[in-house]
Amino acid sequence: QIKESATLTRDVLEQHFSDLKGTLKKLLDERLMSLLQEVDVIEQESIKPLDECQKLIEHGVSTADDLLREGESAVDGDVGTQNEKLCNFTKKALHIQLDSLPEVPSLVDVPCLSAQLDDCLLTVLKNQIFRHGTVASRPPVQLEEFVEKPGGILVRWCKVDDDFIAQDYRLQYRKSTASHFEDVYVGSETEFIVLHIDPHVDYQFRVCARGDGRQEWSPWSVPQLGRTTLVPHEWTTGLEGYSLSSRRNIALRNDSQSCGVLYSKAPTYFCGQTLTFRQTVGQPDRRDSLGVCVEQRNGYDSLQRDKAVCISTNGAVFVNGKEMTNQLPAVTSGSTVTFDMEVVQLGPCSNEGGNFKLRVTISSNNREVVFDWVLDQCCGSLYFGCSFSYPGWKVLVF
């Protein structure tokens, strides 16, 4: 592990500083090009009026030179032509303003370009570069535990550096065959249930943290493998009143007028596990239900019946169709309802049946009720189900 992590760290450092060199060169080239363009613009704008002034002066000198040669020719000619040439020369001289010159700017008004380069940039860069990057021998946070869930894994992590004050954690995962990690959780909690996990497949997990008041993330923890052997919970397909997600773990009560109980595809809830429902609420009804049952029964519009325990959306708890005195808070959007069960056997259990008791804990909105559910048969696994009278309800099960 030491050699492997050291090799990986060297590769990361070399790649990072190589990228920095390329980026810095690109930025310096862009800045140089911008400054050279500024020089070009100033040069062109400043020299244009001077060029025009020079052309006017050169034109005036050329005109005076032509006039001078014409006057010499008039003087040197014979008497007959001399008078005519002198007359033409005099007329032309009167129309040419030889004493007029364009205004020439003074020397102090003419731009004189120069470059101002502050050497302190190198000092600032040097100080920043020598403080850039650190090498840590141990990450401040490590993965602690993996708990199998149906179609998911509960991942727990903990701090291993007491001096590190964590503000946020960042959990990533990937299939062991994949090349890139992806974010699955960012927040202040130290555990998270990763859903959409394929059973009997290895996944790699890693976690890092961000210190209080800091922007950068800490080094990653040592990657660890996690897997689940439990098949994911799925709603059964084909019931007219409900639409399902692609993974069939989310059920939406649609606008259909038909009603009935939507059951799980199979009895995938086992005692000793936690069954969780997370919902978006619609219009409530006293016959609504979320719960578990021994068997699927068609023809019912609610789990408020025999061989079932459930909670209504108003918080009422039903055991075998009878309402309990204790009541939980009403179901709200984003809240979770959980069912936990453990077996308490009262008598001999066989295929022909026998007394069988389950201790049930139902939790909702930080409140819970605990009761014993007596059945006349052994139940190693149970179905789950839901029923809603009105559209808009959406339930995720895990």
XYZ file of C-alpha atoms in Angstrom:
398
model
C 0.000 0.000 0.000
C 2.828 2.425 0.817
C 4.643 1.825 -2.474
C 1.459 1.883 -4.518
C 0.191 5.104 -2.914
C 3.647 6.714 -3.231
C 3.776 5.866 -6.949
C 0.248 7.200 -7.455
C 1.094 10.402 -5.547
C 4.187 10.975 -7.704
C 2.097 10.533 -10.856
C -0.552 12.965 -9.574
C 2.071 15.590 -8.639
C 3.906 15.304 -11.972
C 0.674 15.513 -13.962
C -0.613 18.464 -11.911
C 2.567 20.515 -12.276
C 2.827 19.623 -15.959
C -0.704 20.933 -16.433
C 0.195 24.075 -14.475
C 3.229 24.710 -16.695
C 1.112 24.416 -19.815
C -1.591 26.681 -18.404
C 0.915 29.302 -17.199
C 2.673 29.368 -20.601
C -0.692 29.777 -22.322
C -1.698 32.624 -19.994
C 1.670 34.395 -20.431
C 1.454 34.051 -24.226
C -2.082 35.480 -24.167
C -0.962 38.425 -22.020
C 2.021 39.115 -24.281
C -0.214 39.062 -27.356
C -2.638 41.479 -25.681
C 0.148 43.950 -24.841
C 1.652 43.754 -28.354
C -1.793 44.487 -29.791
C -2.011 47.564 -27.530
C 1.345 48.770 -28.938
C 0.084 48.247 -32.510
C -3.122 50.209 -31.855
C -1.340 53.169 -30.205
C 1.273 53.253 -32.980
C -1.339 53.258 -35.743
C -3.593 55.852 -34.100
C -0.704 58.188 -33.200
C 1.202 58.078 -36.471
C -1.812 58.649 -38.750
C -2.126 62.483 -38.209
C 1.662 62.851 -38.453
C 1.681 60.998 -41.766
C -1.060 63.321 -43.072
C 0.909 66.379 -41.909
C 4.046 65.092 -43.648
C 2.119 64.551 -46.894
C 0.817 68.150 -46.781
C 4.311 69.552 -46.224
C 5.808 67.408 -48.976
C 3.020 68.503 -51.318
C 3.682 72.191 -50.491
C 7.450 71.838 -51.041
C 6.846 70.056 -54.357
C 4.447 72.800 -55.491
C 6.958 75.551 -54.532
C 9.738 73.701 -56.359
C 7.641 73.446 -59.524
C 6.795 77.153 -59.297
C 10.462 78.034 -58.844
C 11.466 76.110 -61.950
C 8.627 77.750 -63.894
C 9.849 81.228 -62.793
C 13.426 80.454 -63.865
C 12.141 79.299 -67.222
C 10.150 82.510 -67.646
C 13.198 84.672 -66.903
C 15.508 82.749 -69.238
C 13.142 82.829 -72.272
C 13.168 85.323 -75.211
C 11.366 88.662 -74.929
C 8.263 87.493 -76.829
C 7.510 84.538 -74.691
C 9.008 86.005 -71.519
C 6.144 88.402 -70.913
C 3.536 85.641 -71.363
C 5.416 83.224 -69.047
C 5.952 85.912 -66.436
C 2.244 86.775 -66.554
C 1.263 83.091 -66.065
C 3.871 82.697 -63.345
C 2.560 85.766 -61.491
C -1.050 84.541 -61.615
C -0.096 81.084 -60.343
C 2.107 82.518 -57.565
C -0.791 84.659 -56.331
C -3.043 81.570 -55.947
C -0.517 79.413 -54.098
C -0.044 80.037 -50.369
C 3.626 79.322 -50.009
C 3.744 80.737 -46.502
C 1.078 78.281 -45.130
C 2.059 75.080 -43.294
C -0.099 72.556 -41.347
C 0.104 72.632 -37.579
C 2.860 70.306 -36.392
C 2.404 68.947 -32.801
C 5.153 69.713 -30.340
C 7.522 66.915 -29.382
C 6.024 66.500 -25.908
C 2.596 65.879 -27.459
C 3.836 63.046 -29.656
C 3.392 59.570 -28.044
C 6.565 57.781 -26.982
C 5.777 54.135 -26.237
C 7.362 52.137 -23.417
C 6.622 48.971 -21.409
C 6.147 48.992 -17.619
C 6.927 45.565 -16.157
C 6.629 45.035 -12.423
C 9.202 42.569 -11.148
C 7.140 41.931 -8.014
C 5.027 39.483 -10.055
C 7.891 36.995 -9.876
C 8.071 37.409 -6.112
C 4.327 36.878 -5.712
C 4.388 33.847 -8.002
C 7.390 32.425 -6.226
C 5.691 32.711 -2.830
C 2.476 31.166 -4.144
C 4.274 28.340 -5.956
C 6.345 27.354 -2.939
C 3.170 27.174 -0.846
C 1.199 25.287 -3.499
C 0.391 21.649 -2.769
C 0.992 19.425 0.227
C 1.768 15.756 0.735
C -0.249 13.979 3.433
C 0.800 10.651 4.912
C -2.780 9.871 6.027
C -6.160 11.246 4.888
C -8.173 12.889 7.721
C -11.223 10.678 7.048
C -11.567 6.962 6.315
C -14.353 4.559 5.369
C -15.575 2.685 8.413
C -18.413 0.283 7.555
C -20.536 -1.118 4.739
C -24.038 -2.416 5.511
C -25.931 -4.401 2.890
C -29.304 -3.034 1.832
C -31.713 -4.341 -0.815
C -30.271 -2.941 -4.020
C -28.032 -0.594 -2.044
C -25.200 -0.188 0.457
C -25.172 1.925 3.601
C -21.700 3.500 3.731
C -20.334 4.930 6.990
C -17.127 6.906 7.474
C -15.302 8.622 10.334
C -12.571 11.145 11.060
C -9.164 9.719 11.971
C -7.502 13.112 12.529
C -8.798 14.691 15.755
C -7.310 18.058 14.824
C -9.212 18.208 11.538
C -12.561 20.044 11.751
C -14.743 18.821 8.896
C -17.313 21.092 7.281
C -18.456 18.739 4.486
C -17.813 15.226 3.296
C -17.705 13.949 -0.277
C -18.417 10.306 -1.114
C -17.615 8.773 -4.494
C -18.104 5.310 -5.961
C -17.591 3.293 -9.105
C -18.081 -0.224 -10.331
C -14.837 -2.121 -9.947
C -14.741 -2.441 -13.753
C -15.205 1.318 -14.334
C -12.336 3.744 -14.821
C -13.770 6.871 -13.169
C -15.303 7.623 -9.762
C -18.478 9.703 -9.575
C -19.940 11.792 -6.757
C -22.823 10.177 -4.919
C -23.049 12.373 -1.797
C -21.812 15.773 -0.581
C -22.910 16.968 2.856
C -22.268 17.032 6.577
C -23.541 13.524 7.449
C -21.145 10.640 8.122
C -23.255 7.969 6.434
C -25.233 7.580 3.243
C -27.293 4.853 1.547
C -26.052 4.409 -2.009
C -28.943 3.077 -4.098
C -29.077 1.519 -7.575
C -26.422 -1.021 -6.619
C -26.433 -4.267 -8.594
C -26.377 -7.356 -6.346
C -23.220 -9.516 -6.244
C -21.128 -6.821 -7.952
C -18.073 -5.191 -6.343
C -18.058 -1.389 -6.039
C -15.170 0.820 -4.948
C -15.825 3.668 -2.529
C -13.722 6.572 -1.303
C -14.403 9.641 0.815
C -12.731 12.969 1.500
C -13.547 16.040 3.593
C -13.373 19.816 3.417
C -12.018 21.636 6.430
C -13.989 24.352 8.171
C -13.746 27.568 6.165
C -11.679 25.942 3.393
C -12.425 25.559 -0.298
C -10.149 22.664 -1.207
C -10.892 19.013 -0.429
C -8.632 16.785 1.625
C -6.823 13.766 0.146
C -9.028 10.767 -0.618
C -9.375 7.912 1.814
C -8.012 4.487 0.917
C -10.518 3.031 -1.620
C -12.444 0.045 -0.283
C -14.718 -2.538 -1.865
C -18.383 -2.923 -0.940
C -21.145 -5.135 -2.287
C -24.658 -6.281 -1.512
C -26.158 -9.736 -1.924
C -29.715 -8.458 -1.395
C -31.903 -7.972 -4.457
C -33.460 -4.506 -4.777
C -37.020 -3.825 -3.684
C -39.329 -3.434 -6.673
C -42.992 -2.587 -7.097
C -44.988 -5.003 -9.228
C -45.890 -3.859 -12.726
C -49.254 -3.782 -14.433
C -51.524 -2.077 -11.867
C -53.497 0.544 -13.762
C -53.478 3.243 -11.081
C -49.663 3.465 -10.747
C -46.741 4.417 -12.976
C -43.274 3.053 -12.148
C -39.731 4.318 -12.661
C -37.303 2.404 -14.882
C -35.829 0.574 -11.885
C -39.342 -0.006 -10.505
C -38.379 1.259 -7.040
C -40.490 4.442 -7.403
C -44.278 4.329 -7.786
C -46.401 7.333 -8.828
C -50.162 7.402 -8.261
C -51.481 8.579 -11.619
C -54.790 10.107 -12.696
C -56.473 6.762 -13.290
C -59.764 6.324 -11.428
C -58.990 2.676 -10.662
C -57.870 1.935 -7.113
C -56.259 -0.963 -5.325
C -53.137 -1.965 -3.414
C -49.802 -1.838 -5.227
C -47.670 -4.715 -3.890
C -44.002 -5.536 -4.161
C -42.884 -7.784 -6.987
C -41.811 -10.434 -4.467
C -41.613 -10.898 -0.662
C -38.196 -9.199 -0.466
C -38.511 -7.717 3.034
C -36.798 -9.887 5.665
C -37.025 -9.490 9.414
C -33.948 -7.814 10.841
C -33.775 -5.316 7.973
C -35.075 -1.763 7.794
C -37.696 -1.054 5.128
C -37.835 2.623 4.159
C -40.454 4.585 2.223
C -39.752 8.163 1.106
C -42.651 9.997 -0.445
C -43.932 13.096 -2.180
C -47.415 13.871 -0.922
C -50.693 14.376 -2.724
C -54.209 14.833 -1.336
C -54.569 12.496 1.697
C -57.376 10.065 2.410
C -58.077 7.990 5.526
C -57.874 4.764 3.460
C -54.322 5.515 2.237
C -51.714 3.019 3.456
C -47.993 2.216 3.504
C -46.936 -1.056 5.052
C -46.137 -4.776 4.892
C -48.264 -7.899 4.597
C -47.992 -11.664 4.628
C -49.539 -12.183 1.208
C -50.854 -10.336 -1.811
C -54.632 -10.038 -1.867
C -56.462 -8.545 -4.802
C -59.812 -6.852 -4.394
C -58.752 -4.608 -1.475
C -58.284 -0.863 -1.742
C -56.049 -0.595 1.351
C -53.603 -2.501 3.572
C -55.925 -1.779 6.500
C -56.866 -5.470 6.589
C -55.996 -8.813 8.166
C -52.390 -10.087 8.009
C -50.999 -6.611 7.363
C -49.557 -3.701 9.336
C -49.536 -0.208 7.876
C -49.563 3.513 8.515
C -52.090 5.841 6.934
C -51.008 9.152 5.450
C -52.635 10.934 8.427
C -50.383 8.982 10.842
C -52.879 6.331 12.042
C -51.345 2.864 12.589
C -53.318 -0.284 11.701
C -52.565 -3.855 12.799
C -54.606 -6.576 11.104
C -57.132 -3.920 10.081
C -57.587 -2.453 13.596
C -56.492 1.092 14.385
C -54.073 1.470 17.294
C -54.450 4.060 20.015
C -50.947 5.409 19.402
C -50.649 7.599 16.345
C -47.682 8.941 14.386
C -47.348 12.380 12.722
C -48.943 12.781 9.313
C -46.773 11.872 6.332
C -45.068 14.897 4.735
C -43.138 15.432 1.487
C -39.539 14.259 1.724
C -40.056 12.522 5.085
C -39.347 8.829 5.546
C -41.440 6.064 7.065
C -39.448 3.038 8.255
C -40.466 -0.466 9.318
C -38.190 -2.615 11.499
C -39.161 -6.132 12.600
C -37.611 -8.841 14.736
C -38.941 -12.332 15.375
C -40.288 -13.375 18.772
C -41.432 -17.007 18.493
C -44.256 -18.033 20.856
C -44.534 -21.708 20.068
C -43.511 -24.466 17.693
C -43.367 -23.355 14.119
C -43.932 -25.723 11.229
C -45.244 -25.694 7.694
C -48.734 -26.340 9.049
C -48.558 -23.081 11.037
C -48.165 -22.065 14.640
C -48.016 -19.034 16.891
C -45.573 -16.516 15.486
C -44.898 -13.047 16.830
C -43.030 -10.168 15.237
C -41.954 -7.098 17.177
C -42.640 -4.165 14.874
C -41.230 -0.637 15.061
C -42.715 1.998 12.744
C -40.994 5.400 12.635
C -42.142 8.625 11.012
C -40.981 12.227 11.492
C -38.770 11.371 14.510
C -41.587 9.529 16.295
C -42.053 5.782 16.560
C -44.501 3.157 17.792
C -43.547 -0.360 18.899
C -45.963 -3.282 19.096
C -46.148 -7.070 18.700
C -47.782 -8.519 15.611
C -49.097 -12.056 16.162
C -49.487 -14.321 13.127
C -50.662 -17.894 12.725
C -47.846 -18.899 10.380
C -44.094 -18.552 9.993
C -43.056 -15.606 7.854
C -39.410 -15.490 6.823
C -40.119 -12.734 4.318
C -42.939 -10.276 3.702
C -44.466 -8.257 0.882
C -44.697 -4.479 1.099
C -47.404 -2.344 -0.424
C -49.104 1.023 -0.708
C -52.471 2.448 -1.658
C -53.539 6.020 -2.365
C -56.967 7.308 -3.298
C -55.824 10.481 -5.078
C -53.106 11.195 -7.685
C -49.831 12.981 -6.937
C -48.392 10.560 -4.382
C -44.928 9.236 -5.202
C -43.138 6.616 -3.113
C -39.502 5.483 -3.243
C -38.815 2.202 -1.453
C -35.421 0.978 -0.288
